[in-house]
Coordinates of C-alpha atoms in Angstrom, one line a residue:
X293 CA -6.2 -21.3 23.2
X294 CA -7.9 -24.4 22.5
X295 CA -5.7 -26.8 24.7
X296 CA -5.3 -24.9 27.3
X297 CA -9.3 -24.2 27.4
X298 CA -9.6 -28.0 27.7
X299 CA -7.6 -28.4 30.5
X300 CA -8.9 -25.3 32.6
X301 CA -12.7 -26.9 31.7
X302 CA -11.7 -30.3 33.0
X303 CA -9.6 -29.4 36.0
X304 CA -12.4 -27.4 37.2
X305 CA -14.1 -30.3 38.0
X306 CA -12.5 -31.6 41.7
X307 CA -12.2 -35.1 42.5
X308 CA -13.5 -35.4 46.0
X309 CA -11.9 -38.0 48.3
X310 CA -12.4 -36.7 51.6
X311 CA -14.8 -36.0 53.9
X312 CA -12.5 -35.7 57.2
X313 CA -9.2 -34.9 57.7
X314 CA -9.4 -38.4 60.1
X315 CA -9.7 -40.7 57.2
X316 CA -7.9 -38.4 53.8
X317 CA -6.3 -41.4 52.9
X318 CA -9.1 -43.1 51.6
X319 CA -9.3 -41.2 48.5
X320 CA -12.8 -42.5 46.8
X321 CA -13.6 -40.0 44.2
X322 CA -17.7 -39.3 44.4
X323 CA -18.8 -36.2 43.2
X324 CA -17.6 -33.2 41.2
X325 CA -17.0 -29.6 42.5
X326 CA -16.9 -26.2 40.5
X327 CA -15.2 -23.5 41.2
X328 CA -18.0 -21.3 41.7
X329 CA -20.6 -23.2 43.8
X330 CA -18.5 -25.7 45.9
X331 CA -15.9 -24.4 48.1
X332 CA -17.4 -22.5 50.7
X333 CA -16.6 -24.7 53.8
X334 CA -12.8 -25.3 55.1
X335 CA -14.2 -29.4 54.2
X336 CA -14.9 -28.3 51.0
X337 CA -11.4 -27.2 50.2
X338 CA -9.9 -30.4 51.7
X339 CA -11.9 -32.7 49.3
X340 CA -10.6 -29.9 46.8
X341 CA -6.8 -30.5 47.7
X342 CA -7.6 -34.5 47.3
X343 CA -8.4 -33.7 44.2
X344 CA -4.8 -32.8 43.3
X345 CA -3.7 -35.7 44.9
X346 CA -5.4 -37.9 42.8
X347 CA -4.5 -35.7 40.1
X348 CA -0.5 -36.4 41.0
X349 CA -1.8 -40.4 41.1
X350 CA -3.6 -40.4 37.2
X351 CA -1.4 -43.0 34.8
X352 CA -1.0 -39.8 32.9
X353 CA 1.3 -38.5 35.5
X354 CA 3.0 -40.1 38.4
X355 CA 0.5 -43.4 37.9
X356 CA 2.1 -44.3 34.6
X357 CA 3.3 -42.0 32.0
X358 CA 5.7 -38.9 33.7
X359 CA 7.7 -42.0 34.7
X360 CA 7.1 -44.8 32.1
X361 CA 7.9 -41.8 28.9
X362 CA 11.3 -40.4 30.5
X363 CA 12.6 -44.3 31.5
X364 CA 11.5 -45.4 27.3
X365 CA 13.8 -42.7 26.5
X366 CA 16.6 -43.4 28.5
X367 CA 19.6 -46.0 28.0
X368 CA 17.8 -48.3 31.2
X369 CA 14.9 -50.1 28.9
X370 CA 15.0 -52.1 25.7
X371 CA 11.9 -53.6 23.5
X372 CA 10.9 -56.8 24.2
X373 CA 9.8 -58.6 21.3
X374 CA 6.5 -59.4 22.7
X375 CA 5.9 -55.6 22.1
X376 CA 3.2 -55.0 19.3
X377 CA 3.7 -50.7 19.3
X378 CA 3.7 -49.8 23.0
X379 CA 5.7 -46.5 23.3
X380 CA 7.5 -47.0 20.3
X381 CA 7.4 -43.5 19.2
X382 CA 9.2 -42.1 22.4
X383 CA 11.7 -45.1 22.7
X384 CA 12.6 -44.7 19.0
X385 CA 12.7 -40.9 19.1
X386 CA 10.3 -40.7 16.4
X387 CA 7.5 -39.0 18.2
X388 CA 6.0 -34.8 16.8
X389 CA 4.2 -32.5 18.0
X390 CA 1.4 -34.8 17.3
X391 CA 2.3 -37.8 19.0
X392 CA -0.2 -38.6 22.1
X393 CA 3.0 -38.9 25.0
X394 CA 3.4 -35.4 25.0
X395 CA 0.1 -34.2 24.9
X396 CA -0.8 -36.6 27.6
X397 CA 1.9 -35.1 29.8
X398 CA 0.9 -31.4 28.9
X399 CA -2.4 -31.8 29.6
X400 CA -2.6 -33.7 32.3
X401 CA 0.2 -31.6 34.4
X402 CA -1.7 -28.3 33.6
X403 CA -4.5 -29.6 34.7
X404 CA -3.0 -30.3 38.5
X405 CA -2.1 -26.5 38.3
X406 CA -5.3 -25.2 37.7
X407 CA -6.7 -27.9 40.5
X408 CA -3.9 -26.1 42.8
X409 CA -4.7 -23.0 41.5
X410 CA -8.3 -23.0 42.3
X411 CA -7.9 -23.7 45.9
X412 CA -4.6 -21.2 46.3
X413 CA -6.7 -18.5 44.9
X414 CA -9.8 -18.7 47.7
X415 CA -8.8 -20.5 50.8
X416 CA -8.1 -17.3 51.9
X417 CA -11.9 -16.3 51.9
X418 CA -13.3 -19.4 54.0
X419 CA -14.1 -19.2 57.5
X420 CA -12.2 -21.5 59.7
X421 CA -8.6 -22.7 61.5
X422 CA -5.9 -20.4 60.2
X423 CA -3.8 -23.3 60.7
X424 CA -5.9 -25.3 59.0
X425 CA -6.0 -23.2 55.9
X426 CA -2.1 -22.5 55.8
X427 CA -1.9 -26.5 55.6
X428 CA -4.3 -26.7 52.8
X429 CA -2.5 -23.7 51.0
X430 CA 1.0 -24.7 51.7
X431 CA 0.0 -28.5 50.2
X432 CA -1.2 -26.8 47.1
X433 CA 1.6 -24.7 46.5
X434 CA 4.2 -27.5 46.8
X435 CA 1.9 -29.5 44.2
X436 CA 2.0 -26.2 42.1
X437 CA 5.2 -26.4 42.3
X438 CA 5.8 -30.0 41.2
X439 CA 3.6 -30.0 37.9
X440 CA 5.8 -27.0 37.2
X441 CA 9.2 -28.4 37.5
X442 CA 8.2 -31.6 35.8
X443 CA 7.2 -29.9 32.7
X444 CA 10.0 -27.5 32.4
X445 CA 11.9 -30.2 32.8
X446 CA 10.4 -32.1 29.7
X447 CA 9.1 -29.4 28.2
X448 CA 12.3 -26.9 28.3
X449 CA 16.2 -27.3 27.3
X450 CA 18.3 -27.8 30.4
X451 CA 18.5 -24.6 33.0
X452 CA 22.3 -24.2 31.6
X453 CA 21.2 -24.0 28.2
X454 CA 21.7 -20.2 28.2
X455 CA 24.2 -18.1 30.3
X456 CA 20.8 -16.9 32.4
X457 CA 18.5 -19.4 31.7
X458 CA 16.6 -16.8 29.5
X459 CA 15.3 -19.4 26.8
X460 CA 11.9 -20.8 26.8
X461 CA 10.2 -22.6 29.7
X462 CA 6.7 -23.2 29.9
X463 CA 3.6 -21.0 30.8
X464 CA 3.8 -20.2 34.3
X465 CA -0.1 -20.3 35.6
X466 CA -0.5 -19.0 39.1
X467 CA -4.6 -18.1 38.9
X468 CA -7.0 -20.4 37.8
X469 CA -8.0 -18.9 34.1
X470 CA -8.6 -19.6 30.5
X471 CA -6.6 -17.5 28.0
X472 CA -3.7 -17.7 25.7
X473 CA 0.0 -17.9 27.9
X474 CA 2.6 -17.4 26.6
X475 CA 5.9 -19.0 27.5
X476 CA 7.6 -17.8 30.3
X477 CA 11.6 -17.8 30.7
X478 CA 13.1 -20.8 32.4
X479 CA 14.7 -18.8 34.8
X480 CA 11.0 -17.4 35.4
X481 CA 10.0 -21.0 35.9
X482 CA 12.7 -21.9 38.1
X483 CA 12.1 -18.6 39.9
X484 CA 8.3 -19.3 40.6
X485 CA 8.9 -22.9 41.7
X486 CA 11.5 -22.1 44.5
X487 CA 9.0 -19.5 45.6
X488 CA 5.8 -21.7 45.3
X489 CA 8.1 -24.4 47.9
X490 CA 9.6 -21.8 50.0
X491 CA 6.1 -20.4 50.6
X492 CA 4.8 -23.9 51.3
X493 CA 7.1 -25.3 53.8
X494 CA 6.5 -22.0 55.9
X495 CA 2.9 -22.6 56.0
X496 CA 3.0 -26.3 56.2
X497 CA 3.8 -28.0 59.9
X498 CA 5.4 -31.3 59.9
X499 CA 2.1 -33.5 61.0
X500 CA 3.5 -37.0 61.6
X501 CA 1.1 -38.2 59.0
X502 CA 3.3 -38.4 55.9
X503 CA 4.7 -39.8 53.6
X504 CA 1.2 -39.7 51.9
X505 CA 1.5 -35.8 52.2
X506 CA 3.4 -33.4 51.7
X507 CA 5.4 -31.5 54.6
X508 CA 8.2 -28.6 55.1
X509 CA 11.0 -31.3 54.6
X510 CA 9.3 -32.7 51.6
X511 CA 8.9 -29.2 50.1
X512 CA 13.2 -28.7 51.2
X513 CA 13.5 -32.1 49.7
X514 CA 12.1 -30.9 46.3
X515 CA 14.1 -27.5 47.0
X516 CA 17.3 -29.6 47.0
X517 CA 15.9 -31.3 43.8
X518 CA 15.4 -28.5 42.0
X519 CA 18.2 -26.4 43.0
X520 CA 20.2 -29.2 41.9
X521 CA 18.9 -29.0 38.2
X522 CA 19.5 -25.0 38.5
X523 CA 23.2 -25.4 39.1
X524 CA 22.9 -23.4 42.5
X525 CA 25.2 -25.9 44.1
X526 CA 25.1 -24.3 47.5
X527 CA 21.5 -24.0 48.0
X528 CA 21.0 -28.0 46.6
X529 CA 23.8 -29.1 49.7
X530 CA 22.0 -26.4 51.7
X531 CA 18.6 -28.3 51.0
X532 CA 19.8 -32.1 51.1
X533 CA 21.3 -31.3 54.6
X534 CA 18.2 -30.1 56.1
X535 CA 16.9 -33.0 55.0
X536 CA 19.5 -35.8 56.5
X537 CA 20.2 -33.9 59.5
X538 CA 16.7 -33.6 60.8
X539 CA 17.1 -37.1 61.6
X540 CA 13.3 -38.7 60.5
X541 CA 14.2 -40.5 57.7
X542 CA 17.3 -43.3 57.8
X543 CA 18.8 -45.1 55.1
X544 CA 17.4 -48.5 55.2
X545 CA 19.2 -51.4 54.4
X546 CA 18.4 -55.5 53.5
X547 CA 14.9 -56.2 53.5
X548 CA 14.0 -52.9 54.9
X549 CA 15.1 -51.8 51.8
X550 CA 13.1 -54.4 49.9
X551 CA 9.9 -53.9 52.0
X552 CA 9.7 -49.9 50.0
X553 CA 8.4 -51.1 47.0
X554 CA 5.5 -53.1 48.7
X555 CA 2.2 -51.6 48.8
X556 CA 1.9 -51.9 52.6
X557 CA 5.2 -51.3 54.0
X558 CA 6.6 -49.2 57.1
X559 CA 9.7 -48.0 56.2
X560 CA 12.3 -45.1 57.5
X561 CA 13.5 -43.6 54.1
X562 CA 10.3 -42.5 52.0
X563 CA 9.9 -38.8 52.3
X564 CA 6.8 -38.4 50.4
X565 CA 4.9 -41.0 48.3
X566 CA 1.5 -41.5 46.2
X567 CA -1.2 -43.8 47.5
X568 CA -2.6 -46.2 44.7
X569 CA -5.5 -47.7 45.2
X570 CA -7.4 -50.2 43.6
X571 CA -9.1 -48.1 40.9
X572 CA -5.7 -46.3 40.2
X573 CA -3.3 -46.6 37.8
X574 CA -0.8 -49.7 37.5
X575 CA 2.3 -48.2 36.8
X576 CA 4.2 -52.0 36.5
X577 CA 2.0 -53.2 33.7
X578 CA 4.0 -51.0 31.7
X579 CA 7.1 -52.7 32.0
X580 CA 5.5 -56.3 32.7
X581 CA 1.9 -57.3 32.3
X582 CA 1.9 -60.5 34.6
X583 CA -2.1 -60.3 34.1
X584 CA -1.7 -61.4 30.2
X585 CA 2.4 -62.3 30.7
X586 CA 3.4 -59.5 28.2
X587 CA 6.3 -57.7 28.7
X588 CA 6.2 -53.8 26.7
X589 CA 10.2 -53.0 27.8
X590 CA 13.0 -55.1 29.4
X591 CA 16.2 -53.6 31.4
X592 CA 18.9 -53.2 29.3
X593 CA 21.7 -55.5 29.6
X594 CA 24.1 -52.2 30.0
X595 CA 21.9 -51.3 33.0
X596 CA 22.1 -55.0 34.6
X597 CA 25.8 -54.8 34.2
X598 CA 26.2 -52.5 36.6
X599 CA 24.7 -54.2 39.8
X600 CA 26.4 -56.3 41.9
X601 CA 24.0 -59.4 41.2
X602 CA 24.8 -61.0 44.5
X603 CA 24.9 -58.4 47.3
X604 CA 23.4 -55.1 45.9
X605 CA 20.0 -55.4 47.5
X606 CA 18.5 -53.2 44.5
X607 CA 19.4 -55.5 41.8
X608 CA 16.5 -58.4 43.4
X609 CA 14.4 -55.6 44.4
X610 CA 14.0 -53.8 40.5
X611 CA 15.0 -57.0 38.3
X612 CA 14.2 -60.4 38.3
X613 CA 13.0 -63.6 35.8
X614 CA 9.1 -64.2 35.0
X615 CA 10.0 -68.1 35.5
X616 CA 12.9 -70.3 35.8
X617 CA 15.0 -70.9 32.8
X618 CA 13.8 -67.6 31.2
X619 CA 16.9 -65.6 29.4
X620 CA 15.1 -62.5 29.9
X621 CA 15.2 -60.3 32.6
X622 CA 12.0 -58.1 33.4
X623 CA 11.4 -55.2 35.9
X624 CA 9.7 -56.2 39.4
X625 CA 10.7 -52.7 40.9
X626 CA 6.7 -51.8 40.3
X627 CA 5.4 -55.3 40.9
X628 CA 4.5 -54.8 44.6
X629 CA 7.4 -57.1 45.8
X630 CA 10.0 -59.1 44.4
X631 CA 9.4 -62.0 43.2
X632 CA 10.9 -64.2 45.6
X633 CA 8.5 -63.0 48.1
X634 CA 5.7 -65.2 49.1
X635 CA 2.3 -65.0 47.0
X636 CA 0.3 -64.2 49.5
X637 CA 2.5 -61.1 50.1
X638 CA 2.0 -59.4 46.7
X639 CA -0.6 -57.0 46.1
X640 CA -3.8 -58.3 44.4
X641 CA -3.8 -55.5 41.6
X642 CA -1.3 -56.3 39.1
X643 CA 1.5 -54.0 38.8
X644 CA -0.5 -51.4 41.7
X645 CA 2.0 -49.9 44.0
X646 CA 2.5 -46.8 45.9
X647 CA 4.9 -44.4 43.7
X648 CA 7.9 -43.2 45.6
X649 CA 8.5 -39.6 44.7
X650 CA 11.0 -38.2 47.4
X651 CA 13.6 -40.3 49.0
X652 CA 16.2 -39.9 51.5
X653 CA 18.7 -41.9 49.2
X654 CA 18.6 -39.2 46.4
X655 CA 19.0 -36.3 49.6
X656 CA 22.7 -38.1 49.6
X657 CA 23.1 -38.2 46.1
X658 CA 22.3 -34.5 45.7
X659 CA 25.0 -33.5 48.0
X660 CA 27.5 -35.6 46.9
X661 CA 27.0 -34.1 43.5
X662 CA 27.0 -30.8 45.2
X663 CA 29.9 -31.2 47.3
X664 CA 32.1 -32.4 44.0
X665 CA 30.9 -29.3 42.3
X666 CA 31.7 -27.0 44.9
X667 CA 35.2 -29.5 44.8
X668 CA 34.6 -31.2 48.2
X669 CA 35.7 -34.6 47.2
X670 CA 35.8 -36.3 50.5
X671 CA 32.7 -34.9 51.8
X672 CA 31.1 -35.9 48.5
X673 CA 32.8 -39.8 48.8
X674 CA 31.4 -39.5 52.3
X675 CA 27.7 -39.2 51.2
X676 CA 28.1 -41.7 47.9
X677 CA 29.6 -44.3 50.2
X678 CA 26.7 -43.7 52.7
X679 CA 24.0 -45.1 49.7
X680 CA 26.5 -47.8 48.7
X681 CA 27.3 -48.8 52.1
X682 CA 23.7 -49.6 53.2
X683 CA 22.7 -51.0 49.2
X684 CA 25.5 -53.4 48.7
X685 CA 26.4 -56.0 51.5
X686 CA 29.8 -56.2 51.2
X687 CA 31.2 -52.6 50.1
X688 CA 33.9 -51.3 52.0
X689 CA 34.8 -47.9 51.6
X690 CA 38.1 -48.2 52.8
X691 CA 39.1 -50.4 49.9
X692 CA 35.9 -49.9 47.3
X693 CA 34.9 -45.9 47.7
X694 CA 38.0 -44.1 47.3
X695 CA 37.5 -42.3 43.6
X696 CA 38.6 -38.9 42.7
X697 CA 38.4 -36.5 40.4
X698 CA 36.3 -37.8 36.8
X699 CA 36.2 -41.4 38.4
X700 CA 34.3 -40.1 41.5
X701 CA 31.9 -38.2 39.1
X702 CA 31.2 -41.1 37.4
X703 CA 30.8 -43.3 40.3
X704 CA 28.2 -40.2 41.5
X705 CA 26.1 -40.5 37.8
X706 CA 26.2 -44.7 38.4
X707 CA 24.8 -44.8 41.5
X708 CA 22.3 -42.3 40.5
X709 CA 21.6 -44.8 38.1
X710 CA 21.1 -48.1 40.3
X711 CA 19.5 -46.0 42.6
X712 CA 16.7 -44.1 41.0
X713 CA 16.3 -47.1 38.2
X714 CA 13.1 -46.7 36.9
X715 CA 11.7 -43.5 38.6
X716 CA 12.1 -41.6 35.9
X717 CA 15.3 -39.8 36.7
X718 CA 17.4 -41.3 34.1
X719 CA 16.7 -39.4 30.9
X720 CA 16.5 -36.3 32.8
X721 CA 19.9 -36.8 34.2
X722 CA 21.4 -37.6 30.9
X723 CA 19.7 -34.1 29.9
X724 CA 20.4 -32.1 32.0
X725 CA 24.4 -33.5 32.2
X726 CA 25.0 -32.7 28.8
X727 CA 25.2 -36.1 28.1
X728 CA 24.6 -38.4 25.0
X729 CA 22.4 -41.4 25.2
X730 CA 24.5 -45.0 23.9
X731 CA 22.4 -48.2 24.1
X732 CA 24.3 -51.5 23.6
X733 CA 24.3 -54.2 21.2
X734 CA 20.6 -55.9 22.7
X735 CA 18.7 -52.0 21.4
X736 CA 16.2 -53.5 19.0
X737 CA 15.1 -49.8 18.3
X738 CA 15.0 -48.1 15.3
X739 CA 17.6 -45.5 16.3
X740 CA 19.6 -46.6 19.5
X741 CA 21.8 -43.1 20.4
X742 CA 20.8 -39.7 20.8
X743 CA 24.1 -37.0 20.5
X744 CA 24.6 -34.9 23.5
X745 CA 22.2 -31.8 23.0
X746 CA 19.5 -33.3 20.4
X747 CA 16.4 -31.9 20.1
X748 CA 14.7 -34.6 20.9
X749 CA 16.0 -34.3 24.7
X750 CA 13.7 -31.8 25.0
X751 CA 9.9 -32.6 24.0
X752 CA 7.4 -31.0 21.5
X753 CA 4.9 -28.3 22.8
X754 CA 1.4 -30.4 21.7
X755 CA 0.1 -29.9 18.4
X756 CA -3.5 -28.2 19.9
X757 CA -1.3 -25.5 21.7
X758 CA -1.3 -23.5 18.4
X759 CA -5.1 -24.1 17.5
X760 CA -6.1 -21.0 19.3
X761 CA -2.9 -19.2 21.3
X762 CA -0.9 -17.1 18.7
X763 CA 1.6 -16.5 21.8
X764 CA 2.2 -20.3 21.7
X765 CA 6.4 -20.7 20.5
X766 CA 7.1 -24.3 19.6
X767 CA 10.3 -25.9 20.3
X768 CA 13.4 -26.0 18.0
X769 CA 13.4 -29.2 15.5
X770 CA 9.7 -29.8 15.6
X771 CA 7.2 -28.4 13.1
X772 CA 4.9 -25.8 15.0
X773 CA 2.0 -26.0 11.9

């Protein structure tokens, strides 16, 4: 299999970053490692692991396109006029088997298995700290677990798709190998991931030097995530409330709040995050260059609506003007601080900030959605009202957070959506919700709706997949030759 060759070859190759566990944060790539010659000390291995770090940090993942492709999709962005052909494709839903989005994500995400794979596969034959190699293991299987999840959930119709999730997933690739997958069942998928995090958290210990790595709660975090997107209602509360109760994250409010999206900032509600640095990608020059002034995608107007301009601490955090007098708005969530901040506070790499991937805020969110499916209404109002009480200044749940029934459901899906605005959650909710996509009156894009269930909500498996794998299946609408 051709593509799949490709990525095996290149993800071979480790980045290095570290050469102590006293300073992994510095994450320099130097030198390239192979899987045969170049992990035979427990150091070794740890340079290995940063490797898929920096794999999770590339702009063709969590650096730039696993987030910029899913918001482009969604009902959150619109085209700005200054844009010559950015991402056209996706936002348009013109895009095939051939268009480079998809193969990007494919490739790239396969490749952070096989850099996981490689160290799952032979940690256990080094010499050193048990402890230490349980922590390297237990990192590698929750980043395993990730790249999985994230491509079943492009790759793959929604878990409820089937009665038993028996339709197609994605190759599941536990062993570092060249050869021609097949596609595994999303409840295989599903089934691996759960066990991948499960596995971690128990070999993981909680360190006290996150949210730059990942930990037990991170891996229940992502538990609670995924179980979430799997229906299993119970487990998703089950995981969330691990989470909140273990009382090291808070939600924060005012400027707190604001300080998360710098690139330097102390906060209490981060759960895990990526470290960019200066030679990594900028994730906010896809929304808004301020480097040349060019803006690729604007908020929607339907998406500003929903804010409360004045007291919702999110609206100045994510959205703001370029310069006075401008009609447009322009996305500042990525810009290393909002713009009101003072110069000399914003990061000197245009666009560069750390990528939040786990939050305490969406721990709430999944159990309020929980608790209405498993018809807990006031347990769910309670967590809704907790995010809405420490983002908007002057909510009162009392008079403001008392929906029911659809209303409540709604209000659950909106706040996901201020919330989680431009993270990449969006499309994915929309998917997975059984919900159309509707832009308003300022799309500018050759088709501006998507029908509940489209074809299109679920992505094309890369035109080299079928060069050499005869197992390869491609997915329903899209031409496989």
């Amino acid at each position: 299999m051709a593509g799949m060759k490709k990525i095996w070859m290149f993800a071979i190759c480790l980045t290095i970053g570290l050469s102590s566990c006293d300073d992994f944060l510095e994450l320099s790539p130097t030198d390239l490692l192979t899987d045969d010659n170049a992990l035979v000390t427990l150091d070794d291995f740890r340079q290995a692991l940063n490797g898929c770090y920096s794999g999770l940090t590339s702009g063709a993942y969590y650096g730039g396109a696993y987030i910029v492709v899913a918001d482009r999709m969604s009902d959150d962005l619109r085209r700005s006029s200054e844009n010559l052909g950015e991402g056209v494709q996706m936002h348009s839903y013109t895009f095939n088997a051939s268009t480079a989005e998809p193969a990007t994500l494919w490739t790239q995400l396969y490749s952070v298995i096989n850099r996981a794979n490689i160290i799952i596969g032979k940690i256990d034959e080094v010499e050193g700290s048990q402890g230490a190699k349980n922590s390297i293991k237990g990192q590698a299987l929750f980043i395993r677990a990730l790249a999985h999840f994230d491509l079943v959930r492009y790759f793959a119709e929604p878990y409820d798709a089937t009665p038993d999730a028996s339709h197609l997933g994605v190759p599941v690739m536990t062993q570092s190998m060249i050869g021609q997958p097949a596609r595994n069942t999303v409840a295989t998928v599903y089934d691996q991931v759960i066990e991948d995090l499960l596995n971690a958290r128990s070999l993981m210990v909680e360190t006290g030097i996150g949210p730059y790595r990942a930990t037990p709660l991170a891996a229940t975090a992502l538990l609670a995530r995924v179980s979430l997107y799997a229906h299993d209602w119970e487990a998703a509360k089950q995981y969330a409330t691990e989470v909140i109760n273990s009382g090291v994250w808070t939600l924060a409010t005012g400027d707190l709040y604001r300080n998360i999206w710098t690139t330097a900032e102390l906060n209490n509600e981060v759960i895990f995050k990526l470290m960019m640095l200066q030679n990594n990608a900028a994730i906010g020059q896809n929304y808004w260059s301020q480097s040349n002034d060019i803006v690729s995608f604007n908020p929607t107007q339907d998406l500003i609506n929903i804010y409360d301009q004045v007291n919702d601490v999110r609206f100045k955090s994510f959205i703001g003007i370029r310069q006075p007098n401008d009609p447009d708005n322009v996305v500042t969530k990525y810009r290393g601080a909002p713009l009101d901040y003072p110069l000399d506070q914003r990061p000197p790499i245009d666009g560069l900030t750390d990528i939040k991937i786990l939050r305490l805020s969406e721990m709430y969110l999944i159990r309020a959605e929980a608790h209405f499916e498993l018809e807990d209404q006031t347990a769910a109002r309670n967590d809704l009202n907790a995010v809405r009480v420490a983002r908007i200044a002057t909510f009162n749940p009392a008079t403001d957070g008392n929906e029911s029934g659809s209303a409540l459901a709604n209000a659950i899906m909106i706040e996901r959506r201020r919330e989680l605005a431009f993270e990449g959650h969006r499309w994915h909710d929309l998917k997975r919700k059984g919900l159309p996509i509707i832009r308003g009156a300022d799309c500018s894009a050759t088709q501006c709706e998507l029908e509940a269930g489209d074809y299109r909500f679920t992505l094309p498996i890369p035109q080299v997949e079928f060069s050499g794998n005869v197992n390869m299946v491609q997915n329903p609408g899209y031409d496989a030759n």
